[in-house]
Amino acid sequence: MEHPVTPFEFKSADSTIALLRDPYRFVSRRSAELGEAVFETRLLLRRTTCMTGAEAAGVFYDPARFQRAGAAPPPLQKTLFGQGGVQGLDGEHHRQRKAMFLQINHPDRVEALADVVTREWERAVADWAAPDQVDLYPEVQRLLTRAVCEWAGAPLSEAEVDLRTRQLTALFDAAGDVGLGHLRSRAARRAAERWAADLIEQIRSGQLAVPSSSAASVIANHQEPDGRPMAPRVAAVELLNVLRPTVATAVYIIFVAHALEANPAWRERLAQGDGAEDMAFIEEVRRTYPFFPAVTAIVHEAFQWRGHDFPEGRRVLLDLYGTNRDPRAWEDPERFDPERFLGDDRDPFAFVPQGGGDPAVHHRCPGEPISTRLMGIALDQLVRHLTYTPVRPAAPIDYRRLPALPKGGYRIQNISPRH
Ligand code: HEM
């Protein structure tokens, strides 16, 4: 096992500040400078090996070499992830818990969510006709919160919608903050876990009746490998693992709006088309826009790769953003070109916006069918059901923010339904 580094070593060679300054591009830029897909540094006082590119992703997703227990940075456990959830499990326990998410996100259930989300878009659009301007990011967070809570069996009263939207958003939107933002995110996690644990207990006791296919019911009734239900706090973490990232799809939806504006010829092509090319546009948004910068794991069994030692206990960080733009796998990677997704299938480890590998076996996100479906609904609304004008020309993306967003947000005006 590795020893923690001393404060002196930390001062001399820690890259934490460089990573915080440029969380999406730090690894790929350093890797390009060094001419290597893998390099060692120190992050948050720990020796860390950083890797980028499709080949590195293939190595990273080998469960024989890596484990996730103990890999998540503690500040993110207290905000984004919570404790005891699927992200930190390994082996058979992980596979069992993961099967629960694949059941929750079964294709029929994705379509059921799509129906509720479409209805909420229509309701929101009717409200947007009145104000001068609409700030799209918070509006989409609210409509997704309403929809996902209804669909997941976590019913909200009208008076609760704003509170739950703020809480679920603070879990991802302020998770990377330091100082006050971080404290706000921790407080949101405590409150949201209390609420979700209470729902689970109400379902288990029969006080709250929800459909058996809903996420809350599946989680409340899930059996662990020892045959027992999850502790209410852990079940709450898993319910939030469905609600939080569905609301976080608001970030991708802002990127869809931004990309439509930045690529008017594509906007026109999609408006004239029958929807067959929508998914190519969405995939190119997921490839090029910065959302989830990197994932971490711990070396479980020592090995060597590309002349580098990976000793047991070493933390390893895989660069997702840079892998999606790696010039070894993508021609002219900086160019926004949805046509690259109209062709054949590609290397599954070259396109990793939500992780790589097989979602049933590896830690790859089980929510991709949901995020891409909800992005598709937003694209359809923005291109075919609404007329609007952006308040300002599309602002550049703020790469220092986590998650990144256009500087100053994304506001639209003169909104009306297209007849
Ligand atoms: C908003 C868009 C989303 C992004 C950018 C995103 C991104 C990611 C990433 C990068 C991972 C980690 C992969 C890894 O550790 O190797 C992940 C895991 C996960 N995501 Fe998503 N996700 C999104 C939406 C969703 C949705 C809609 C759901 C559920 C409804 C979801 C549920 C999960 C869960 C439960 C995990 C943990 C999987 C595991 O550890 O095995 N995500 N996601």
Short mmCIF file of C-alpha atoms and ligand atoms in Angstrom, two decimals:
data_model
loop_
_atom_site.label_atom_id
_atom_site.label_comp_id
_atom_site.label_asym_id
_atom_site.label_seq_id
_atom_site.Cartn_x
_atom_site.Cartn_y
_atom_site.Cartn_z
CA MET A 1 0.00 0.00 0.00
CA GLU A 2 1.15 3.57 -0.65
CA HIS A 3 1.98 6.02 2.15
CA PRO A 4 0.32 9.43 2.25
CA VAL A 5 2.62 12.16 0.98
CA THR A 6 4.11 14.66 3.41
CA PRO A 7 3.08 18.34 3.43
CA PHE A 8 6.51 19.22 2.00
CA GLU A 9 5.93 17.00 -1.01
CA PHE A 10 2.44 18.49 -1.32
CA LYS A 11 3.89 22.02 -1.56
CA SER A 12 6.48 21.00 -4.07
CA ALA A 13 4.45 19.07 -6.61
CA ASP A 14 0.72 19.13 -5.93
CA SER A 15 -1.42 19.85 -8.98
CA THR A 16 -4.67 20.52 -7.11
CA ILE A 17 -4.62 24.25 -7.91
CA ALA A 18 -3.90 23.60 -11.59
CA LEU A 19 -6.78 21.11 -11.69
CA LEU A 20 -9.19 23.52 -10.00
CA ARG A 21 -8.18 26.29 -12.44
CA ASP A 22 -8.96 24.13 -15.45
CA PRO A 23 -10.85 21.03 -14.29
CA TYR A 24 -11.83 19.88 -17.77
CA ARG A 25 -8.56 20.41 -19.63
CA PHE A 26 -5.85 19.94 -17.00
CA VAL A 27 -5.20 16.25 -17.75
CA SER A 28 -5.31 16.41 -21.56
CA ARG A 29 -3.14 19.54 -21.66
CA ARG A 30 -0.52 18.15 -19.29
CA SER A 31 -0.61 14.85 -21.17
CA ALA A 32 -0.08 16.62 -24.52
CA GLU A 33 2.85 18.60 -23.04
CA LEU A 34 4.45 15.37 -21.83
CA GLY A 35 3.55 13.42 -24.97
CA GLU A 36 2.18 10.60 -22.77
CA ALA A 37 -1.33 9.23 -22.18
CA VAL A 38 -0.43 8.64 -18.55
CA PHE A 39 1.44 10.69 -15.94
CA GLU A 40 1.78 10.90 -12.18
CA THR A 41 1.09 13.86 -9.95
CA ARG A 42 -0.39 14.67 -6.54
CA LEU A 43 -3.97 15.75 -6.06
CA LEU A 44 -5.45 16.68 -2.68
CA LEU A 45 -2.38 15.32 -0.89
CA ARG A 46 -2.48 11.94 -2.64
CA ARG A 47 -0.30 10.47 -5.33
CA THR A 48 -2.52 10.16 -8.36
CA THR A 49 -1.95 8.67 -11.79
CA CYS A 50 -3.86 10.53 -14.51
CA MET A 51 -4.80 8.81 -17.76
CA THR A 52 -6.47 9.97 -20.96
CA GLY A 53 -7.59 8.41 -24.25
CA ALA A 54 -9.50 5.34 -25.44
CA GLU A 55 -6.76 2.85 -24.66
CA ALA A 56 -6.38 4.21 -21.13
CA ALA A 57 -10.17 4.00 -20.67
CA GLY A 58 -10.08 0.31 -21.65
CA VAL A 59 -7.49 -0.31 -18.91
CA PHE A 60 -9.35 1.82 -16.36
CA TYR A 61 -12.58 -0.16 -16.78
CA ASP A 62 -10.95 -3.52 -16.04
CA PRO A 63 -12.54 -4.52 -12.70
CA ALA A 64 -9.73 -7.01 -12.00
CA ARG A 65 -7.28 -4.10 -11.77
CA PHE A 66 -9.36 -1.43 -10.07
CA GLN A 67 -11.81 -0.97 -7.25
CA ARG A 68 -14.15 1.91 -6.47
CA ALA A 69 -14.36 1.47 -2.67
CA GLY A 70 -12.58 4.48 -1.15
CA ALA A 71 -12.04 6.17 -4.54
CA ALA A 72 -14.45 9.12 -4.36
CA PRO A 73 -12.89 12.30 -2.96
CA PRO A 74 -14.48 12.92 0.51
CA PRO A 75 -15.85 16.40 -0.38
CA LEU A 76 -17.81 14.84 -3.26
CA GLN A 77 -19.16 12.05 -1.03
CA LYS A 78 -20.68 14.68 1.22
CA THR A 79 -22.34 16.47 -1.71
CA LEU A 80 -22.65 14.83 -5.11
CA PHE A 81 -22.64 11.11 -4.29
CA GLY A 82 -23.60 10.50 -0.65
CA GLN A 83 -22.34 7.44 1.22
CA GLY A 84 -23.17 3.76 0.71
CA GLY A 85 -24.39 4.17 -2.88
CA VAL A 86 -23.58 2.09 -5.97
CA GLN A 87 -20.63 4.30 -6.96
CA GLY A 88 -18.46 2.89 -4.14
CA LEU A 89 -19.36 -0.80 -4.52
CA ASP A 90 -17.32 -3.54 -6.19
CA GLY A 91 -17.78 -7.10 -7.46
CA GLU A 92 -21.00 -9.01 -6.89
CA HIS A 93 -22.45 -6.38 -4.56
CA HIS A 94 -22.01 -3.76 -7.30
CA ARG A 95 -23.58 -5.99 -9.97
CA GLN A 96 -26.65 -6.63 -7.81
CA ARG A 97 -27.16 -2.98 -6.96
CA LYS A 98 -26.54 -1.99 -10.57
CA ALA A 99 -29.22 -4.41 -11.78
CA MET A 100 -31.66 -2.38 -9.67
CA PHE A 101 -30.79 0.77 -11.67
CA LEU A 102 -31.17 -1.02 -14.98
CA GLN A 103 -34.63 -2.17 -13.87
CA ILE A 104 -35.54 1.41 -12.86
CA ASN A 105 -34.33 2.69 -16.25
CA HIS A 106 -35.91 -0.08 -18.35
CA PRO A 107 -36.78 1.23 -21.87
CA ASP A 108 -40.54 1.22 -21.06
CA ARG A 109 -39.85 3.33 -18.00
CA VAL A 110 -37.72 5.76 -20.03
CA GLU A 111 -40.71 6.24 -22.36
CA ALA A 112 -43.01 6.77 -19.37
CA LEU A 113 -40.65 9.49 -18.10
CA ALA A 114 -40.47 11.00 -21.59
CA ASP A 115 -44.27 11.39 -21.58
CA VAL A 116 -44.26 13.23 -18.25
CA VAL A 117 -41.34 15.44 -19.30
CA THR A 118 -43.04 16.35 -22.59
CA ARG A 119 -46.18 17.33 -20.68
CA GLU A 120 -44.07 19.48 -18.32
CA TRP A 121 -42.36 21.20 -21.26
CA GLU A 122 -45.76 22.08 -22.69
CA ARG A 123 -46.91 23.45 -19.36
CA ALA A 124 -43.70 25.48 -18.91
CA VAL A 125 -43.83 26.88 -22.44
CA ALA A 126 -47.37 28.12 -21.84
CA ASP A 127 -46.05 30.01 -18.77
CA TRP A 128 -43.03 31.42 -20.63
CA ALA A 129 -45.13 33.32 -23.15
CA ALA A 130 -45.84 36.05 -20.54
CA PRO A 131 -42.47 37.18 -19.08
CA ASP A 132 -40.03 39.27 -21.13
CA GLN A 133 -37.17 36.86 -20.68
CA VAL A 134 -36.68 33.33 -19.45
CA ASP A 135 -33.52 32.07 -17.77
CA LEU A 136 -33.55 28.59 -19.28
CA TYR A 137 -31.30 26.73 -16.80
CA PRO A 138 -33.44 27.17 -13.64
CA GLU A 139 -36.64 26.77 -15.66
CA VAL A 140 -35.51 23.41 -17.04
CA GLN A 141 -34.31 22.30 -13.59
CA ARG A 142 -37.82 23.00 -12.24
CA LEU A 143 -39.67 21.20 -15.02
CA LEU A 144 -37.38 18.17 -14.75
CA THR A 145 -37.78 18.08 -10.95
CA ARG A 146 -41.57 18.05 -11.26
CA ALA A 147 -41.45 15.33 -13.90
CA VAL A 148 -38.85 13.01 -12.36
CA CYS A 149 -40.38 13.17 -8.88
CA GLU A 150 -43.82 12.26 -10.24
CA TRP A 151 -42.38 9.44 -12.35
CA ALA A 152 -40.13 8.08 -9.60
CA GLY A 153 -42.91 7.79 -7.00
CA ALA A 154 -41.71 10.77 -4.94
CA PRO A 155 -44.81 12.96 -5.21
CA LEU A 156 -44.40 16.71 -4.66
CA SER A 157 -47.03 19.20 -3.55
CA GLU A 158 -47.05 22.41 -5.59
CA ALA A 159 -45.63 24.26 -2.57
CA GLU A 160 -42.66 21.86 -2.43
CA VAL A 161 -41.51 22.13 -6.06
CA ASP A 162 -39.14 25.09 -5.61
CA LEU A 163 -37.56 23.67 -2.45
CA ARG A 164 -36.87 20.23 -4.00
CA THR A 165 -35.61 21.84 -7.22
CA ARG A 166 -33.12 23.90 -5.19
CA GLN A 167 -32.02 20.91 -3.13
CA LEU A 168 -31.57 18.48 -6.02
CA THR A 169 -29.75 21.15 -8.03
CA ALA A 170 -27.41 22.04 -5.15
CA LEU A 171 -26.26 18.40 -5.03
CA PHE A 172 -24.60 18.69 -8.45
CA ASP A 173 -24.40 22.39 -9.26
CA ALA A 174 -22.55 23.41 -6.09
CA ALA A 175 -20.75 20.11 -5.40
CA GLY A 176 -17.47 21.29 -6.95
CA ASP A 177 -17.54 24.64 -5.12
CA VAL A 178 -15.28 25.52 -2.24
CA GLY A 179 -16.41 27.62 0.74
CA LEU A 180 -20.05 28.63 1.01
CA GLY A 181 -21.21 26.79 -2.11
CA HIS A 182 -19.78 23.54 -0.72
CA LEU A 183 -21.55 24.06 2.62
CA ARG A 184 -24.82 24.76 0.79
CA SER A 185 -24.40 21.52 -1.16
CA ARG A 186 -23.71 19.54 2.06
CA ALA A 187 -26.78 21.02 3.74
CA ALA A 188 -28.86 20.15 0.66
CA ARG A 189 -27.63 16.56 0.84
CA ARG A 190 -28.57 16.20 4.50
CA ALA A 191 -32.07 17.62 3.88
CA ALA A 192 -32.65 15.65 0.67
CA GLU A 193 -31.53 12.39 2.28
CA ARG A 194 -33.92 12.95 5.21
CA TRP A 195 -36.78 13.54 2.77
CA ALA A 196 -35.90 10.52 0.59
CA ALA A 197 -35.37 8.19 3.61
CA ASP A 198 -38.77 9.25 4.93
CA LEU A 199 -40.40 8.39 1.57
CA ILE A 200 -38.75 4.95 1.57
CA GLU A 201 -40.04 4.27 5.09
CA GLN A 202 -43.55 5.42 4.15
CA ILE A 203 -43.54 3.06 1.16
CA ARG A 204 -42.27 0.15 3.26
CA SER A 205 -44.90 0.71 5.95
CA GLY A 206 -47.73 1.02 3.39
CA GLN A 207 -48.45 4.66 4.29
CA LEU A 208 -47.54 5.78 0.77
CA ALA A 209 -48.78 3.77 -2.23
CA VAL A 210 -46.72 4.18 -5.40
CA PRO A 211 -46.64 2.08 -8.61
CA SER A 212 -44.48 -1.03 -8.24
CA SER A 213 -42.42 -0.08 -11.33
CA SER A 214 -41.51 3.35 -9.94
CA ALA A 215 -37.93 4.01 -8.83
CA ALA A 216 -38.94 4.63 -5.21
CA SER A 217 -40.83 1.32 -5.01
CA VAL A 218 -38.03 -0.68 -6.69
CA ILE A 219 -35.47 0.83 -4.30
CA ALA A 220 -37.66 0.38 -1.20
CA ASN A 221 -38.13 -3.33 -2.05
CA HIS A 222 -34.63 -4.12 -3.32
CA GLN A 223 -32.86 -6.94 -1.51
CA GLU A 224 -29.15 -6.81 -0.79
CA PRO A 225 -26.97 -9.92 -1.38
CA ASP A 226 -27.68 -10.93 2.27
CA GLY A 227 -31.42 -10.91 1.49
CA ARG A 228 -32.12 -7.80 3.58
CA PRO A 229 -33.47 -4.44 2.39
CA MET A 230 -31.10 -1.48 2.24
CA ALA A 231 -30.86 0.74 5.32
CA PRO A 232 -33.20 3.73 4.79
CA ARG A 233 -30.21 6.15 4.50
CA VAL A 234 -28.61 4.01 1.77
CA ALA A 235 -31.95 3.62 -0.04
CA ALA A 236 -32.27 7.43 0.16
CA VAL A 237 -28.82 7.83 -1.45
CA GLU A 238 -29.93 5.53 -4.29
CA LEU A 239 -33.23 7.35 -4.81
CA LEU A 240 -31.25 10.59 -5.03
CA ASN A 241 -28.95 8.78 -7.50
CA VAL A 242 -31.99 8.72 -9.82
CA LEU A 243 -33.53 12.14 -9.07
CA ARG A 244 -30.33 14.25 -8.95
CA PRO A 245 -28.77 13.27 -12.30
CA THR A 246 -32.11 13.46 -14.09
CA VAL A 247 -32.40 17.10 -12.97
CA ALA A 248 -28.72 17.54 -13.92
CA THR A 249 -29.69 16.80 -17.52
CA ALA A 250 -30.67 20.51 -17.45
CA VAL A 251 -26.95 21.22 -18.01
CA TYR A 252 -26.92 19.14 -21.22
CA ILE A 253 -30.17 20.81 -22.31
CA ILE A 254 -28.53 24.24 -22.00
CA PHE A 255 -25.69 22.88 -24.14
CA VAL A 256 -28.23 21.69 -26.75
CA ALA A 257 -29.69 25.24 -26.88
CA HIS A 258 -26.17 26.72 -27.06
CA ALA A 259 -25.08 24.32 -29.82
CA LEU A 260 -28.22 25.03 -31.87
CA GLU A 261 -27.43 28.73 -31.75
CA ALA A 262 -23.73 28.25 -32.43
CA ASN A 263 -24.45 25.99 -35.44
CA PRO A 264 -27.32 27.67 -37.36
CA ALA A 265 -26.88 25.48 -40.44
CA TRP A 266 -27.46 22.41 -38.28
CA ARG A 267 -30.41 24.06 -36.59
CA GLU A 268 -31.98 24.61 -40.00
CA ARG A 269 -31.14 21.06 -41.15
CA LEU A 270 -32.78 19.58 -38.03
CA ALA A 271 -35.83 21.85 -38.39
CA GLN A 272 -36.34 20.61 -41.97
CA GLY A 273 -35.63 16.98 -41.05
CA ASP A 274 -37.85 14.26 -39.62
CA GLY A 275 -35.89 13.75 -36.40
CA ALA A 276 -33.64 10.98 -37.77
CA GLU A 277 -30.52 13.13 -37.26
CA ASP A 278 -31.47 14.50 -33.83
CA MET A 279 -29.51 11.80 -32.00
CA ALA A 280 -26.33 12.51 -33.99
CA PHE A 281 -26.56 16.16 -32.92
CA ILE A 282 -27.14 15.13 -29.29
CA GLU A 283 -24.18 12.75 -29.30
CA GLU A 284 -21.93 15.47 -30.70
CA VAL A 285 -23.12 17.79 -27.89
CA ARG A 286 -22.22 15.06 -25.37
CA ARG A 287 -18.83 14.57 -27.04
CA THR A 288 -17.79 18.20 -27.24
CA TYR A 289 -19.39 20.06 -24.32
CA PRO A 290 -17.82 19.78 -20.85
CA PHE A 291 -19.96 18.15 -18.16
CA PHE A 292 -18.40 15.37 -16.06
CA PRO A 293 -14.62 15.96 -16.17
CA ALA A 294 -13.15 12.70 -14.83
CA VAL A 295 -13.74 9.55 -12.78
CA THR A 296 -11.50 7.99 -10.12
CA ALA A 297 -10.66 4.45 -8.99
CA ILE A 298 -8.07 2.75 -6.78
CA VAL A 299 -5.58 0.13 -8.00
CA HIS A 300 -6.73 -3.18 -6.59
CA GLU A 301 -3.95 -5.37 -7.92
CA ALA A 302 -0.56 -3.92 -8.87
CA PHE A 303 0.27 -3.85 -12.60
CA GLN A 304 2.36 -2.00 -15.17
CA TRP A 305 1.11 -0.18 -18.22
CA ARG A 306 3.07 1.86 -20.76
CA GLY A 307 6.14 1.63 -18.54
CA HIS A 308 4.32 3.10 -15.53
CA ASP A 309 3.88 1.33 -12.21
CA PHE A 310 0.37 1.13 -10.85
CA PRO A 311 1.01 0.01 -7.25
CA GLU A 312 -1.83 -1.34 -5.11
CA GLY A 313 -3.71 1.52 -3.42
CA ARG A 314 -2.74 4.17 -6.03
CA ARG A 315 -5.56 6.53 -6.96
CA VAL A 316 -6.10 6.78 -10.71
CA LEU A 317 -8.05 9.45 -12.53
CA LEU A 318 -9.48 8.88 -16.00
CA ASP A 319 -10.01 12.02 -18.06
CA LEU A 320 -13.47 11.77 -19.66
CA TYR A 321 -13.58 15.20 -21.29
CA GLY A 322 -10.17 14.82 -22.93
CA THR A 323 -10.87 11.24 -24.04
CA ASN A 324 -13.90 12.49 -25.99
CA ARG A 325 -11.61 14.92 -27.84
CA ASP A 326 -8.53 12.75 -28.16
CA PRO A 327 -6.96 13.36 -31.61
CA ARG A 328 -5.85 9.69 -31.71
CA ALA A 329 -9.51 8.63 -31.94
CA TRP A 330 -11.27 11.67 -33.42
CA GLU A 331 -10.48 13.44 -36.64
CA ASP A 332 -10.34 17.21 -36.16
CA PRO A 333 -11.70 16.74 -32.62
CA GLU A 334 -12.36 20.42 -31.88
CA ARG A 335 -14.78 20.72 -34.81
CA PHE A 336 -18.49 20.36 -33.95
CA ASP A 337 -19.68 17.85 -36.52
CA PRO A 338 -22.70 15.61 -35.78
CA GLU A 339 -22.04 13.74 -39.03
CA ARG A 340 -19.41 11.69 -37.21
CA PHE A 341 -22.30 10.01 -35.36
CA LEU A 342 -24.22 9.18 -38.54
CA GLY A 343 -21.71 6.48 -39.48
CA ASP A 344 -20.67 3.15 -38.01
CA ASP A 345 -20.28 2.30 -34.36
CA ARG A 346 -16.99 3.36 -32.83
CA ASP A 347 -14.63 2.18 -30.11
CA PRO A 348 -16.79 2.15 -26.95
CA PHE A 349 -13.88 3.54 -24.93
CA ALA A 350 -13.37 6.57 -27.20
CA PHE A 351 -16.77 8.11 -26.40
CA VAL A 352 -17.15 8.27 -22.63
CA PRO A 353 -19.21 11.34 -21.60
CA GLN A 354 -20.97 9.21 -18.97
CA GLY A 355 -18.24 6.62 -18.45
CA GLY A 356 -17.22 3.57 -20.50
CA GLY A 357 -17.73 -0.18 -20.73
CA ASP A 358 -20.94 -2.10 -20.09
CA PRO A 359 -23.35 -0.38 -17.67
CA ALA A 360 -24.49 -3.74 -16.25
CA VAL A 361 -20.94 -4.81 -15.35
CA HIS A 362 -18.84 -1.66 -15.07
CA HIS A 363 -19.51 1.65 -13.35
CA ARG A 364 -20.69 3.23 -16.59
CA CYS A 365 -23.73 5.46 -16.06
CA PRO A 366 -27.04 3.57 -16.22
CA GLY A 367 -28.84 6.84 -17.03
CA GLU A 368 -27.65 7.43 -20.61
CA PRO A 369 -30.97 6.38 -22.16
CA ILE A 370 -32.68 8.93 -19.90
CA SER A 371 -30.28 11.81 -20.48
CA THR A 372 -30.24 11.36 -24.28
CA ARG A 373 -34.05 10.95 -24.43
CA LEU A 374 -34.57 14.13 -22.38
CA MET A 375 -32.07 16.01 -24.54
CA GLY A 376 -34.04 14.79 -27.58
CA ILE A 377 -37.30 16.15 -26.16
CA ALA A 378 -35.63 19.51 -25.46
CA LEU A 379 -34.17 19.64 -28.98
CA ASP A 380 -37.58 18.85 -30.47
CA GLN A 381 -39.20 21.60 -28.37
CA LEU A 382 -36.54 24.21 -29.18
CA VAL A 383 -36.40 23.43 -32.91
CA ARG A 384 -39.94 22.39 -33.82
CA HIS A 385 -42.41 23.54 -31.16
CA LEU A 386 -41.15 26.96 -30.08
CA THR A 387 -40.06 30.23 -31.58
CA TYR A 388 -37.72 32.36 -29.47
CA THR A 389 -34.68 34.56 -29.70
CA PRO A 390 -31.63 34.34 -27.45
CA VAL A 391 -31.26 37.49 -25.34
CA ARG A 392 -27.53 37.78 -26.18
CA PRO A 393 -25.35 35.98 -28.70
CA ALA A 394 -24.24 32.60 -27.30
CA ALA A 395 -21.64 33.35 -24.61
CA PRO A 396 -18.45 31.28 -24.44
CA ILE A 397 -18.45 28.35 -22.03
CA ASP A 398 -17.02 29.03 -18.57
CA TYR A 399 -14.58 26.13 -18.20
CA ARG A 400 -13.72 27.01 -14.61
CA ARG A 401 -17.26 26.43 -13.43
CA LEU A 402 -18.28 22.89 -12.35
CA PRO A 403 -20.42 21.93 -14.14
CA ALA A 404 -19.39 24.28 -16.95
CA LEU A 405 -22.09 26.53 -18.44
CA PRO A 406 -22.24 29.47 -20.86
CA LYS A 407 -20.90 32.58 -19.07
CA GLY A 408 -23.84 34.48 -17.57
CA GLY A 409 -26.31 31.63 -18.23
CA TYR A 410 -28.66 31.19 -21.18
CA ARG A 411 -31.64 33.52 -21.53
CA ILE A 412 -34.27 33.54 -24.25
CA GLN A 413 -37.07 36.00 -25.12
CA ASN A 414 -40.02 36.52 -27.53
CA ILE A 415 -41.13 32.97 -26.78
CA SER A 416 -44.23 31.52 -28.33
CA PRO A 417 -45.46 28.09 -29.33
CA ARG A 418 -44.99 27.40 -33.06
CA HIS A 419 -48.29 26.68 -34.78
C1 HEM B 1 -27.12 14.42 -16.74
C2 HEM B 1 -26.45 13.62 -17.46
C3 HEM B 1 -25.57 12.60 -16.82
C4 HEM B 1 -24.20 12.60 -16.78
C5 HEM B 1 -23.25 13.62 -17.38
C6 HEM B 1 -23.82 11.41 -16.06
C7 HEM B 1 -22.51 11.02 -15.87
C8 HEM B 1 -22.14 9.92 -15.17
C9 HEM B 1 -20.76 9.50 -14.99
C10 HEM B 1 -19.53 10.16 -15.59
C11 HEM B 1 -20.78 8.40 -14.20
C12 HEM B 1 -19.57 7.66 -13.64
C13 HEM B 1 -19.09 6.55 -14.52
C14 HEM B 1 -17.97 5.81 -13.82
O1 HEM B 1 -17.81 5.92 -12.61
O2 HEM B 1 -17.22 5.09 -14.48
C15 HEM B 1 -22.16 8.14 -13.86
C16 HEM B 1 -22.56 7.11 -13.05
C17 HEM B 1 -23.85 6.97 -12.63
N1 HEM B 1 -24.97 7.63 -13.11
FE1 HEM B 1 -24.98 9.08 -14.47
N2 HEM B 1 -24.93 10.74 -15.66
C18 HEM B 1 -26.04 11.42 -16.10
C19 HEM B 1 -27.35 11.04 -15.95
C20 HEM B 1 -27.78 10.02 -15.15
C21 HEM B 1 -29.15 9.64 -14.96
C22 HEM B 1 -30.32 10.28 -15.71
C23 HEM B 1 -29.17 8.65 -14.03
C24 HEM B 1 -30.30 7.86 -13.45
C25 HEM B 1 -31.56 8.06 -13.71
C26 HEM B 1 -27.79 8.42 -13.63
C27 HEM B 1 -27.39 7.51 -12.67
C28 HEM B 1 -26.06 7.17 -12.44
C29 HEM B 1 -25.65 6.16 -11.47
C30 HEM B 1 -26.56 5.40 -10.50
C31 HEM B 1 -24.27 6.04 -11.58
C32 HEM B 1 -23.33 5.11 -10.80
C33 HEM B 1 -23.10 3.85 -11.61
C34 HEM B 1 -22.13 2.89 -10.96
O3 HEM B 1 -21.33 3.31 -10.11
O4 HEM B 1 -22.15 1.71 -11.32
N3 HEM B 1 -26.99 9.25 -14.35
N4 HEM B 1 -22.95 9.06 -14.48
#
